[in-house]
Amino acid sequence: MYNKTYVLAGIIIFVALFTTPFWTGIMSGSYQRPAVQLPANEKECVEPVEYMRAEHMQLLNDWRDQALRNEARVYVSSTGKKWEISLQNTCLKCHNNTTEFCDKCHISNSVYPYCWTCHIEPKGKK
Amino acid sequence: MNNSRRTFLKVAGVSAFALTTGVAGAAQAKIIGTYEQGDKALKAKRWAMVIDTRKFTSADDYKPLIDACHKAHNVPAIPGNQEIKWMWLDHYDRVFTDDMNANLPDKFKKGMFPLLCNHCTNPPCVRVCPTGATYKMHDGIIAMDYHRCIGCRFCMAGCPYGARSFNFVDPRKFIADPVPNPEYPTRMIGVVEKCTFCAERLAKGLRPACVEAANGAVMFGDLDDPNSDVRKALAENFSIRRKPSLGTQPGVYYLI
C-alpha cells in the first residue's frame, strides 16, 4: 500500500470525528431525569405511571381518534376507572402547570409537540 | 444474477415473516384501556336541524344564536374577507339560490336567514378531502379532525354552501384573552374550520349551543326517528332546504 502512514492516520482521524457524538455522550455522564412538578393533590394518573411515561403520546393519539372519529369520549382505564377524553379538561386539570411538567420533560428530550397552538394551556403561562 | 435474486427472496421472506408474526409489530403502541360513549350522550342515527324562520323577525333575533356558537367554540372575529364563520346570515336570494322569484314579499326579499354547515347526506367536502380530515360520522355529522387538516382548501371549493372558513392568519390574535370558552381549543393558521353540530356538547348530553340559545325556534333531533321534534316539525309544516337540486341532501331545514 502506498503512503500507508498517511492513509491509516487519515482513517483514524475520520473514525474519531465520526464517532464524536458517542464519545461526548459517554463523557457527559448519565442522563439526568428532569424534575417535573407532579400534581399536588393527586396520587394517580389515568394509567400506571410507568405506562404514562412511555406511552402517553400514543394514548393521546388514540384518544383524539376515538373522540373525534368514533364519538367515544369516555376512556375506561386498565383499572376500570372512567375518564372524560380531553387533553385540556382531563390531563391539564391535574397537570395544570405545563411549563413545569410537559415542557420540562420534552425540552430535555428534544421533543416539541405543537398541541398548544390550538389547545389552551392552563393560565399562568402565555 | 441468480444469486442476488435468491438473497432478495430470502430477505423478503424473512421480512414478511417478521411482519405477519408481529416481531416487527412489537414496537407498536399498546392501548391498555377501552373506550365508550358517555352515559349522558345524546345519540341519533341521523342528526338534523329545523330552523323555524317564522319565529325570527329581524337579523338581530339571530344574534344570540351566533354569539352562543362563536363563544362556545372560540371563533375569532376577523373583519373583512378573511372572516371565520360557523354560523352567519345572508339574504334570501343568496341562501335559496334555486328559488329565483323577483316578486317575493319584502319579508323574504329583504330579510336575513341563518346559515351553517348543512351536514349533508352526500357531502362533497368529504369526497374531495385528500387526508380524511373531514368525514361523515355514523350519526350523520360531518366532522372535522383539525389535526389532520393540511389546509389545501379543496373542501372549501367542494362545499356549495360556503360553510367552511380558512384561517389565513393566526386566529388567537382575534380572540379575547382569556378565550371565551377555556374548555374548547382554538384553531391555528392554515387549517379549515366549520360548524360540527356541537359534537363535543352532544357527547355530554347537551344540545347544540345555537339550539339552546334559540328558545325553541330551532329544533334538533334524529331524522330517522318519526317521533323526534324535527320529524314532527317537518310533518306539520312546509320546509325548504338550500340548493336541493345539487343532491347533497342537507340536514338543515328551514320553515318559511
XYZ file of C-alpha atoms in Angstrom:
382
model
C 0.000 0.000 0.000
C 1.319 3.465 -0.847
C 1.510 6.180 1.850
C 0.447 3.701 4.459
C 1.012 6.035 7.440
C -0.980 8.889 5.936
C -3.850 6.668 4.945
C -4.026 4.981 8.338
C -3.758 8.311 10.187
C -6.496 9.678 7.962
C -8.753 6.734 8.685
C -8.160 7.028 12.438
C -8.932 10.763 12.434
C -12.048 10.161 10.351
C -13.327 7.442 12.686
C -12.629 9.572 15.744
C -14.509 12.546 14.319
C -17.354 10.388 13.040
C -17.953 8.883 16.462
C -17.706 12.127 18.473
C -21.424 12.110 19.354
C -20.915 8.793 21.135
C -17.804 9.987 22.953
C -19.366 13.212 24.154
C -22.426 11.225 25.192
C -20.357 8.846 27.286
C -18.208 11.598 28.796
C -21.062 13.911 29.783
C -22.310 11.498 32.409
C -25.624 9.756 32.752
C -28.944 11.283 31.701
C -30.498 13.340 34.459
C -34.221 12.809 34.673
C -35.842 16.255 34.687
C -37.531 17.105 37.980
C -41.079 17.509 36.736
C -43.679 19.043 39.004
C -46.313 16.421 39.777
C -49.887 17.374 40.645
C -50.074 18.342 44.307
C -53.415 16.844 45.300
C -53.498 13.744 43.141
C -51.823 10.394 43.570
C -52.603 8.534 40.369
C -52.534 9.264 36.689
C -55.090 7.825 34.246
C -52.863 4.784 33.865
C -49.875 3.454 35.853
C -47.041 5.953 35.883
C -44.597 3.686 34.012
C -47.086 3.309 31.201
C -47.762 7.041 31.083
C -44.082 7.844 30.937
C -43.532 5.560 27.980
C -46.837 5.678 26.123
C -48.614 8.964 26.831
C -48.112 10.188 23.264
C -49.700 7.015 21.896
C -52.528 7.325 24.380
C -53.193 10.924 23.351
C -53.113 9.960 19.699
C -55.635 7.196 20.326
C -57.774 9.463 22.492
C -58.147 12.001 19.775
C -59.048 9.468 17.104
C -61.608 7.801 19.364
C -63.129 11.107 20.450
C -63.241 12.769 17.071
C -63.933 9.807 14.789
C -65.861 7.292 16.907
C -67.691 9.674 19.244
C -66.271 7.593 22.077
C -65.361 10.295 24.548
C -65.015 8.197 27.671
C -61.859 6.221 28.402
C -62.066 3.211 30.696
C -58.588 2.707 32.100
C -56.962 -0.642 32.775
C -58.077 -0.303 36.398
C -61.691 0.250 35.305
C -61.830 3.931 36.175
C -63.641 6.217 33.719
C -62.116 9.407 32.335
C -63.526 12.057 30.058
C -61.364 12.133 26.945
C -59.921 15.590 26.828
C -56.438 16.982 26.692
C -57.495 20.300 28.203
C -60.193 19.170 30.612
C -58.639 15.951 31.882
C -54.832 15.855 31.518
C -54.341 19.551 32.140
C -56.775 19.716 35.057
C -54.283 17.675 37.055
C -51.119 18.653 35.251
C -52.035 22.313 35.435
C -48.529 23.656 35.045
C -47.455 22.645 31.562
C -44.177 24.570 31.805
C -43.010 22.592 34.808
C -44.420 19.290 33.600
C -44.859 18.584 29.899
C -42.420 21.197 28.640
C -39.719 20.455 31.152
C -39.529 16.828 30.183
C -39.966 17.492 26.474
C -37.219 20.087 26.287
C -34.715 17.776 27.922
C -35.767 15.085 25.433
C -35.794 17.432 22.422
C -39.443 16.812 21.557
C -41.595 19.765 20.636
C -45.282 18.866 20.326
C -47.331 21.567 18.598
C -50.506 20.975 20.611
C -50.568 24.377 22.332
C -51.094 26.363 19.165
C -54.728 25.264 19.492
C -55.229 23.573 22.854
C -55.390 26.084 25.641
C -52.817 25.801 28.370
C -53.924 26.463 31.921
C -53.455 30.074 32.857
C -50.248 31.253 34.388
C -48.496 30.625 31.117
C -48.690 32.503 27.884
C -27.802 -12.751 -11.138
C -29.401 -15.851 -9.756
C -27.566 -15.346 -6.529
C -28.864 -11.818 -5.946
C -32.416 -12.835 -6.728
C -32.009 -15.613 -4.212
C -30.842 -13.241 -1.473
C -33.629 -10.845 -2.331
C -36.230 -13.568 -1.944
C -34.682 -14.669 1.354
C -34.785 -11.145 2.782
C -38.321 -10.630 1.511
C -39.404 -13.917 3.074
C -37.877 -13.105 6.443
C -39.422 -9.605 6.402
C -42.857 -10.979 5.579
C -42.468 -13.498 8.404
C -41.436 -10.788 10.849
C -44.340 -8.556 9.865
C -47.003 -11.247 9.987
C -45.845 -12.833 13.234
C -45.627 -9.497 14.997
C -41.879 -9.480 15.597
C -41.817 -6.076 13.922
C -45.183 -5.140 15.407
C -43.811 -5.355 18.926
C -42.807 -1.705 18.664
C -46.410 -0.712 18.022
C -48.492 1.129 20.578
C -50.314 -0.841 23.168
C -53.507 0.667 24.412
C -54.483 -0.932 27.685
C -57.863 0.711 28.242
C -61.151 0.647 26.359
C -63.475 3.315 25.027
C -67.166 4.034 25.307
C -69.720 6.771 24.851
C -70.703 8.759 27.910
C -73.838 7.685 29.783
C -75.499 11.017 29.141
C -74.507 11.303 25.473
C -77.304 12.202 23.071
C -77.499 9.631 20.296
C -79.155 9.532 16.890
C -78.979 7.729 13.589
C -79.076 10.945 11.616
C -78.887 14.335 13.355
C -80.799 17.124 11.667
C -81.822 20.697 12.415
C -85.043 22.557 11.674
C -84.911 26.353 11.852
C -88.300 27.999 12.243
C -87.532 31.293 10.495
C -91.113 32.471 11.136
C -90.190 32.988 14.783
C -87.405 35.433 13.954
C -88.431 38.902 12.863
C -85.112 40.635 12.264
C -81.436 39.907 11.832
C -80.888 40.913 15.466
C -83.012 37.992 16.599
C -80.362 35.628 15.295
C -77.524 37.351 17.112
C -77.832 35.356 20.372
C -77.547 32.114 18.375
C -74.451 33.217 16.530
C -72.877 34.613 19.689
C -73.552 31.414 21.601
C -71.958 29.344 18.847
C -68.935 31.544 18.362
C -68.350 31.820 22.108
C -68.627 28.073 22.673
C -66.019 27.372 20.016
C -63.678 30.342 20.414
C -64.384 31.534 16.883
C -62.275 34.622 16.116
C -63.872 37.875 14.946
C -61.725 38.713 11.922
C -63.006 41.615 9.829
C -63.089 41.526 6.024
C -62.837 38.652 3.629
C -60.671 36.537 5.913
C -63.523 36.133 8.377
C -64.192 32.851 10.158
C -67.833 31.844 10.403
C -69.556 28.824 11.867
C -72.958 30.464 11.745
C -73.801 33.593 9.808
C -76.596 35.463 7.991
C -77.354 36.265 4.377
C -80.160 37.441 2.090
C -82.825 35.132 0.692
C -81.530 35.245 -2.881
C -78.115 34.078 -1.738
C -79.457 31.450 0.624
C -82.105 29.814 -1.537
C -80.478 30.406 -4.899
C -82.701 27.911 -6.723
C -85.782 29.979 -5.970
C -85.423 32.862 -8.415
C -88.602 34.767 -7.892
C -88.254 38.542 -8.109
C -91.664 39.282 -6.644
C -91.446 37.732 -3.203
C -92.858 39.586 -0.204
C -90.430 42.042 1.409
C -90.140 39.729 4.389
C -88.145 37.364 2.180
C -86.541 39.789 -0.261
C -85.089 41.966 2.493
C -84.925 39.529 5.393
C -81.864 37.705 6.656
C -81.575 33.931 7.042
C -79.202 31.950 9.258
C -76.602 29.732 7.647
C -74.397 26.967 8.949
C -72.855 23.718 7.748
C -75.663 21.600 6.282
C -74.202 18.266 7.377
C -75.181 16.764 4.036
C -76.020 13.132 3.456
C -73.801 13.295 0.349
C -71.092 15.727 1.429
C -68.895 16.966 -1.439
C -66.305 18.269 1.048
C -65.698 14.741 2.343
C -65.234 13.381 -1.158
C -62.550 15.888 -2.022
C -60.584 15.924 1.244
C -57.242 14.255 0.460
C -56.313 13.472 4.066
C -59.581 12.289 5.555
C -59.570 15.309 7.865
C -63.271 15.799 7.253
C -65.550 12.790 7.331
C -69.093 11.658 7.964
C -69.714 10.092 11.343
C -72.176 7.276 11.956
C -74.740 9.779 13.233
C -74.677 11.923 10.100
C -72.471 14.704 11.477
C -69.840 15.952 9.053
C -66.947 16.228 11.468
C -63.565 17.894 11.273
C -60.341 16.423 12.608
C -58.304 19.623 12.740
C -55.198 17.600 13.472
C -55.270 16.061 10.025
C -56.094 19.238 8.081
C -53.283 20.322 5.768
C -55.039 23.494 4.661
C -55.389 22.595 0.987
C -58.901 24.113 0.898
C -60.322 21.550 -1.540
C -63.251 21.214 0.852
C -63.966 24.924 0.571
C -64.069 24.597 -3.188
C -66.232 21.488 -2.861
C -68.784 22.914 -0.443
C -71.649 24.515 -2.384
C -72.829 26.379 0.725
C -69.707 28.350 1.658
C -69.859 26.776 5.084
C -66.103 26.472 5.527
C -63.603 29.104 6.576
C -59.850 29.102 6.247
C -57.512 30.527 8.864
C -55.448 32.902 6.759
C -53.993 34.459 9.901
C -53.331 33.347 13.472
C -56.865 33.266 14.931
C -55.670 33.765 18.521
C -54.919 37.399 17.737
C -58.638 37.923 17.145
C -59.969 36.067 20.176
C -60.303 37.612 23.615
C -57.634 36.588 26.108
C -58.549 34.545 28.125
C -60.641 32.809 25.481
C -64.451 32.784 25.894
C -64.558 29.010 26.393
C -61.373 27.651 28.003
C -62.730 24.094 27.703
C -62.543 24.138 23.894
C -59.413 24.514 21.752
C -58.885 27.278 19.233
C -57.626 26.582 15.732
C -54.349 27.707 14.174
C -53.195 29.400 10.989
C -53.517 27.125 7.963
C -56.483 24.943 8.890
C -60.093 24.993 7.711
C -62.936 25.072 10.222
C -66.719 24.914 10.339
C -69.761 24.024 12.423
C -69.630 20.496 13.865
C -73.217 20.320 15.192
C -71.552 20.665 18.613
C -70.375 17.051 18.685
C -68.455 17.814 21.903
C -71.661 19.030 23.590
C -73.792 16.117 22.379
C -71.253 13.790 23.996
C -72.058 15.389 27.346
C -75.824 15.333 26.864
C -76.117 18.991 25.870
C -77.907 20.219 22.769
C -76.000 22.426 20.312
C -75.234 25.934 21.570
C -77.393 27.690 18.950
C -80.358 25.411 19.664
C -80.117 26.188 23.357
C -79.962 29.925 22.649
C -82.979 29.837 20.318
C -85.681 29.114 22.923
C -87.436 26.510 20.810
C -87.243 28.295 17.472
C -84.564 25.869 16.315
C -85.212 22.165 16.669
C -82.574 19.482 16.739
C -83.119 15.744 16.675
C -82.978 12.403 14.935
C -84.311 12.493 11.379
C -84.654 8.707 11.406
C -86.961 8.749 14.425
C -90.584 9.546 13.420
C -91.326 10.800 16.948
C -88.484 13.287 17.150
C -89.021 17.069 17.310
C -87.546 17.559 13.884
C -89.708 14.921 12.207
C -92.834 16.364 13.818
C -91.931 19.875 12.739
C -91.300 18.667 9.188
C -94.543 16.685 9.105
C -96.634 19.646 10.212
C -95.003 22.497 8.299
C -93.748 23.328 4.855
C -89.957 23.291 4.812
C -87.208 24.048 2.314
C -83.534 23.272 2.115
C -80.639 25.029 0.410
C -79.812 24.085 -3.199
C -81.773 20.813 -3.232
C -81.054 20.299 -6.951
C -77.419 19.507 -6.181
C -78.407 16.262 -4.496
C -76.296 16.801 -1.399
C -79.329 16.213 0.869
C -78.718 18.871 3.512
C -79.562 18.074 7.125
C -80.633 21.646 7.883
C -84.275 22.504 7.117
C -85.940 25.917 7.089
C -89.584 26.522 7.956
C -90.575 29.539 5.887
